[in-house]
GROMACS .gro file of N, CA and C in nm:
model
  297
    1MET      N    1   9.902   5.944  11.398
    1MET     CA    2  10.023   5.965  11.322
    1MET      C    3  10.028   6.108  11.272
    2LEU      N    4  10.150   6.158  11.252
    2LEU     CA    5  10.167   6.292  11.196
    2LEU      C    6  10.158   6.289  11.045
    3TYR      N    7  10.105   6.399  10.989
    3TYR     CA    8  10.095   6.415  10.844
    3TYR      C    9  10.140   6.556  10.808
    4ALA      N   10  10.214   6.565  10.696
    4ALA     CA   11  10.255   6.694  10.641
    4ALA      C   12  10.157   6.731  10.530
    5ILE      N   13  10.100   6.848  10.544
    5ILE     CA   14  10.010   6.902  10.443
    5ILE      C   15  10.084   7.018  10.378
    6MET      N   16  10.116   7.002  10.249
    6MET     CA   17  10.190   7.105  10.176
    6MET      C   18  10.100   7.157  10.065
    7THR      N   19  10.085   7.289  10.060
    7THR     CA   20  10.000   7.348   9.958
    7THR      C   21  10.080   7.441   9.868
    8GLN      N   22  10.033   7.454   9.747
    8GLN     CA   23  10.087   7.551   9.651
    8GLN      C   24   9.975   7.648   9.619
    9ASP      N   25  10.002   7.777   9.631
    9ASP     CA   26   9.901   7.878   9.602
    9ASP      C   27   9.891   7.905   9.453
   10VAL      N   28   9.777   7.960   9.412
   10VAL     CA   29   9.764   8.017   9.279
   10VAL      C   30   9.850   8.143   9.275
   11ASP      N   31   9.878   8.194   9.157
   11ASP     CA   32   9.953   8.319   9.145
   11ASP      C   33   9.873   8.433   9.207
   12ASP      N   34   9.944   8.529   9.265
   12ASP     CA   35   9.882   8.649   9.322
   12ASP      C   36   9.769   8.616   9.419
   13SER      N   37   9.798   8.528   9.513
   13SER     CA   38   9.695   8.479   9.606
   13SER      C   39   9.674   8.567   9.729
   14LEU      N   40   9.753   8.671   9.748
   14LEU     CA   41   9.750   8.745   9.874
   14LEU      C   42   9.612   8.797   9.910
   15SER      N   43   9.540   8.860   9.819
   15SER     CA   44   9.408   8.914   9.853
   15SER      C   45   9.309   8.802   9.885
   16LEU      N   46   9.320   8.690   9.815
   16LEU     CA   47   9.234   8.576   9.846
   16LEU      C   48   9.265   8.521   9.985
   17ARG      N   49   9.395   8.511  10.017
   17ARG     CA   50   9.437   8.464  10.150
   17ARG      C   51   9.379   8.554  10.259
   18GLN      N   52   9.394   8.684  10.239
   18GLN     CA   53   9.349   8.778  10.341
   18GLN      C   54   9.199   8.768  10.365
   19GLY      N   55   9.124   8.734  10.260
   19GLY     CA   56   8.979   8.726  10.272
   19GLY      C   57   8.928   8.613  10.360
   20VAL      N   58   9.007   8.505  10.373
   20VAL     CA   59   8.961   8.390  10.453
   20VAL      C   60   9.062   8.349  10.560
   21ARG      N   61   9.160   8.435  10.586
   21ARG     CA   62   9.265   8.402  10.683
   21ARG      C   63   9.208   8.372  10.821
   22THR      N   64   9.111   8.448  10.867
   22THR     CA   65   9.053   8.429  11.000
   22THR      C   66   8.996   8.287  11.014
   23GLU      N   67   8.923   8.242  10.911
   23GLU     CA   68   8.865   8.108  10.915
   23GLU      C   69   8.973   8.000  10.909
   24HIS      N   70   9.075   8.024  10.826
   24HIS     CA   71   9.187   7.930  10.815
   24HIS      C   72   9.258   7.916  10.951
   25LEU      N   73   9.287   8.028  11.014
   25LEU     CA   74   9.355   8.025  11.144
   25LEU      C   75   9.270   7.962  11.253
   26ALA      N   76   9.139   7.979  11.246
   26ALA     CA   77   9.050   7.918  11.345
   26ALA      C   78   9.062   7.766  11.341
   27ARG      N   79   9.072   7.709  11.221
   27ARG     CA   80   9.087   7.564  11.209
   27ARG      C   81   9.222   7.519  11.265
   28LEU      N   82   9.327   7.595  11.238
   28LEU     CA   83   9.459   7.561  11.291
   28LEU      C   84   9.460   7.572  11.443
   29ASN      N   85   9.397   7.676  11.496
   29ASN     CA   86   9.391   7.692  11.641
   29ASN      C   87   9.312   7.579  11.707
   30ALA      N   88   9.212   7.527  11.640
   30ALA     CA   89   9.138   7.411  11.694
   30ALA      C   90   9.230   7.290  11.704
   31LEU      N   91   9.312   7.266  11.601
   31LEU     CA   92   9.410   7.157  11.609
   31LEU      C   93   9.508   7.181  11.723
   32LYS      N   94   9.553   7.305  11.737
   32LYS     CA   95   9.648   7.340  11.844
   32LYS      C   96   9.585   7.315  11.981
   33ASP      N   97   9.461   7.358  11.999
   33ASP     CA   98   9.392   7.341  12.127
   33ASP      C   99   9.373   7.193  12.161
   34GLU      N  100   9.363   7.110  12.058
   34GLU     CA  101   9.349   6.965  12.078
   34GLU      C  102   9.484   6.896  12.098
   35GLY      N  103   9.593   6.974  12.090
   35GLY     CA  104   9.728   6.919  12.106
   35GLY      C  105   9.775   6.838  11.986
   36ARG      N  106   9.718   6.865  11.867
   36ARG     CA  107   9.749   6.788  11.748
   36ARG      C  108   9.835   6.862  11.646
   37LEU      N  109   9.862   6.990  11.669
   37LEU     CA  110   9.938   7.070  11.573
   37LEU      C  111  10.084   7.077  11.612
   38LEU      N  112  10.172   7.032  11.525
   38LEU     CA  113  10.316   7.040  11.548
   38LEU      C  114  10.371   7.171  11.498
   39MET      N  115  10.332   7.211  11.375
   39MET     CA  116  10.376   7.339  11.319
   39MET      C  117  10.286   7.377  11.203
   40ALA      N  118  10.285   7.506  11.172
   40ALA     CA  119  10.209   7.554  11.057
   40ALA      C  120  10.262   7.690  11.017
   41GLY      N  121  10.264   7.715  10.888
   41GLY     CA  122  10.304   7.846  10.840
   41GLY      C  123  10.313   7.852  10.689
   42PRO      N  124  10.318   7.975  10.636
   42PRO     CA  125  10.324   7.995  10.492
   42PRO      C  126  10.468   8.002  10.441
   43PHE      N  127  10.481   7.987  10.309
   43PHE     CA  128  10.608   8.005  10.240
   43PHE      C  129  10.609   8.144  10.179
   44PRO      N  130  10.691   8.237  10.232
   44PRO     CA  131  10.697   8.371  10.173
   44PRO      C  132  10.745   8.364  10.027
   45ALA      N  133  10.690   8.450   9.943
   45ALA     CA  134  10.725   8.453   9.802
   45ALA      C  135  10.864   8.511   9.778
   46ILE      N  136  10.916   8.584   9.876
   46ILE     CA  137  11.051   8.639   9.869
   46ILE      C  138  11.126   8.604   9.997
   47ASP      N  139  11.253   8.627   9.998
   47ASP     CA  140  11.338   8.592  10.112
   47ASP      C  141  11.322   8.694  10.224
   48ALA      N  142  11.206   8.688  10.292
   48ALA     CA  143  11.176   8.780  10.402
   48ALA      C  144  11.064   8.722  10.487
   49ASN      N  145  11.073   8.743  10.618
   49ASN     CA  146  10.966   8.697  10.707
   49ASN      C  147  10.834   8.766  10.674
   50ASP      N  148  10.841   8.894  10.640
   50ASP     CA  149  10.721   8.969  10.600
   50ASP      C  150  10.738   9.007  10.453
   51PRO      N  151  10.680   8.931  10.362
   51PRO     CA  152  10.700   8.956  10.221
   51PRO      C  153  10.617   9.071  10.165
   52GLY      N  154  10.534   9.133  10.249
   52GLY     CA  155  10.454   9.246  10.202
   52GLY      C  156  10.366   9.206  10.086
   53ASP      N  157  10.361   9.290   9.983
   53ASP     CA  158  10.275   9.267   9.868
   53ASP      C  159  10.315   9.146   9.785
   54ALA      N  160  10.438   9.095   9.804
   54ALA     CA  161  10.481   8.975   9.730
   54ALA      C  162  10.399   8.853   9.772
   55GLY      N  163  10.351   8.855   9.897
   55GLY     CA  164  10.264   8.748   9.946
   55GLY      C  165  10.335   8.616   9.971
   56PHE      N  166  10.263   8.510   9.949
   56PHE     CA  167  10.309   8.375   9.983
   56PHE      C  168  10.285   8.281   9.865
   57THR      N  169  10.358   8.170   9.865
   57THR     CA  170  10.345   8.074   9.756
   57THR      C  171  10.277   7.944   9.798
   58GLY      N  172  10.249   7.929   9.924
   58GLY     CA  173  10.186   7.808   9.975
   58GLY      C  174  10.205   7.798  10.124
   59SER      N  175  10.178   7.680  10.178
   59SER     CA  176  10.186   7.661  10.323
   59SER      C  177  10.230   7.520  10.358
   60LEU      N  178  10.275   7.506  10.483
   60LEU     CA  179  10.308   7.376  10.539
   60LEU      C  180  10.237   7.363  10.673
   61ILE      N  181  10.170   7.251  10.692
   61ILE     CA  182  10.106   7.219  10.819
   61ILE      C  183  10.151   7.078  10.855
   62VAL      N  184  10.197   7.058  10.977
   62VAL     CA  185  10.228   6.925  11.027
   62VAL      C  186  10.141   6.903  11.150
   63ALA      N  187  10.053   6.803  11.141
   63ALA     CA  188   9.957   6.781  11.249
   63ALA      C  189   9.924   6.632  11.259
   64GLU      N  190   9.867   6.596  11.372
   64GLU     CA  191   9.829   6.457  11.398
   64GLU      C  192   9.685   6.433  11.353
   65PHE      N  193   9.667   6.324  11.279
   65PHE     CA  194   9.534   6.280  11.236
   65PHE      C  195   9.526   6.130  11.256
   66ASP      N  196   9.404   6.077  11.256
   66ASP     CA  197   9.383   5.933  11.274
   66ASP      C  198   9.430   5.852  11.155
   67SER      N  199   9.425   5.912  11.035
   67SER     CA  200   9.461   5.839  10.914
   67SER      C  201   9.495   5.937  10.803
   68LEU      N  202   9.556   5.885  10.699
   68LEU     CA  203   9.587   5.966  10.582
   68LEU      C  204   9.459   6.021  10.521
   69GLU      N  205   9.357   5.940  10.513
   69GLU     CA  206   9.229   5.985  10.456
   69GLU      C  207   9.169   6.099  10.538
   70THR      N  208   9.176   6.090  10.670
   70THR     CA  209   9.125   6.197  10.757
   70THR      C  210   9.204   6.326  10.735
   71ALA      N  211   9.335   6.314  10.723
   71ALA     CA  212   9.420   6.431  10.698
   71ALA      C  213   9.386   6.494  10.563
   72LYS      N  214   9.364   6.411  10.462
   72LYS     CA  215   9.328   6.463  10.329
   72LYS      C  216   9.194   6.535  10.332
   73ARG      N  217   9.097   6.476  10.401
   73ARG     CA  218   8.965   6.541  10.412
   73ARG      C  219   8.976   6.675  10.483
   74TRP      N  220   9.056   6.679  10.592
   74TRP     CA  221   9.074   6.804  10.666
   74TRP      C  222   9.136   6.909  10.574
   75ALA      N  223   9.238   6.870  10.501
   75ALA     CA  224   9.306   6.964  10.411
   75ALA      C  225   9.212   7.013  10.301
   76ASP      N  226   9.133   6.925  10.245
   76ASP     CA  227   9.041   6.962  10.138
   76ASP      C  228   8.929   7.056  10.186
   77ASP      N  229   8.899   7.052  10.316
   77ASP     CA  230   8.794   7.137  10.373
   77ASP      C  231   8.845   7.274  10.417
   78ASP      N  232   8.973   7.302  10.395
   78ASP     CA  233   9.029   7.429  10.441
   78ASP      C  234   8.971   7.547  10.362
   79PRO      N  235   8.945   7.659  10.429
   79PRO     CA  236   8.894   7.778  10.360
   79PRO      C  237   8.983   7.826  10.246
   80TYR      N  238   9.113   7.807  10.257
   80TYR     CA  239   9.201   7.847  10.146
   80TYR      C  240   9.170   7.766  10.020
   81VAL      N  241   9.130   7.642  10.036
   81VAL     CA  242   9.094   7.559   9.920
   81VAL      C  243   8.964   7.610   9.859
   82SER      N  244   8.862   7.627   9.943
   82SER     CA  245   8.730   7.667   9.892
   82SER      C  246   8.731   7.808   9.835
   83ALA      N  247   8.821   7.895   9.883
   83ALA     CA  248   8.828   8.034   9.834
   83ALA      C  249   8.915   8.047   9.710
   84GLY      N  250   8.978   7.938   9.666
   84GLY     CA  251   9.060   7.944   9.546
   84GLY      C  252   9.202   7.990   9.567
   85VAL      N  253   9.247   7.996   9.694
   85VAL     CA  254   9.386   8.032   9.725
   85VAL      C  255   9.480   7.920   9.679
   86THR      N  256   9.438   7.798   9.702
   86THR     CA  257   9.522   7.681   9.684
   86THR      C  258   9.507   7.622   9.544
   87ALA      N  259   9.620   7.607   9.475
   87ALA     CA  260   9.621   7.543   9.343
   87ALA      C  261   9.635   7.392   9.357
   88SER      N  262   9.712   7.347   9.458
   88SER     CA  263   9.732   7.204   9.479
   88SER      C  264   9.762   7.175   9.625
   89VAL      N  265   9.728   7.052   9.666
   89VAL     CA  266   9.751   7.007   9.804
   89VAL      C  267   9.816   6.869   9.798
   90SER      N  268   9.920   6.852   9.881
   90SER     CA  269   9.984   6.722   9.895
   90SER      C  270   9.983   6.686  10.043
   91VAL      N  271   9.937   6.565  10.075
   91VAL     CA  272   9.934   6.519  10.214
   91VAL      C  273  10.014   6.389  10.221
   92LYS      N  274  10.112   6.387  10.312
   92LYS     CA  275  10.198   6.270  10.327
   92LYS      C  276  10.218   6.238  10.474
   93PRO      N  277  10.234   6.109  10.507
   93PRO     CA  278  10.273   6.073  10.644
   93PRO      C  279  10.408   6.139  10.675
   94PHE      N  280  10.424   6.177  10.801
   94PHE     CA  281  10.544   6.249  10.843
   94PHE      C  282  10.598   6.186  10.971
   95LYS      N  283  10.727   6.161  10.974
   95LYS     CA  284  10.793   6.108  11.094
   95LYS      C  285  10.884   6.216  11.149
   96ASN      N  286  10.852   6.266  11.268
   96ASN     CA  287  10.932   6.369  11.332
   96ASN      C  288  11.053   6.303  11.399
   97VAL      N  289  11.173   6.336  11.355
   97VAL     CA  290  11.295   6.278  11.410
   97VAL      C  291  11.364   6.377  11.504
   98LEU      N  292  11.375   6.502  11.464
   98LEU     CA  293  11.442   6.605  11.546
   98LEU      C  294  11.358   6.731  11.549
   99PRO      N  295  11.359   6.811  11.645
   99PRO     CA  296  11.422   6.789  11.775
   99PRO      C  297  11.342   6.692  11.858
   0.00000   0.00000   0.00000
């Protein structure tokens, strides 16, 4: 089943994000290589694709996991969580309707 993982960053998280971005992306690429990643990306802090120094306010990941518990464990093990980028994480079942 698909699950939406939505995170909220701590304030001024950009430098923390940059410090562990490579590890974060490696985990996402592993999901992609397994054919389990539907989408992933950050929420810019301002109305721009490249927010520059304004950074990001959180992220959205939609991916396939065996269960809600597995999705929660995966989200909790993310480098952004352990590095203190993430203030909160919400994981919910997701039903893809369109496209």
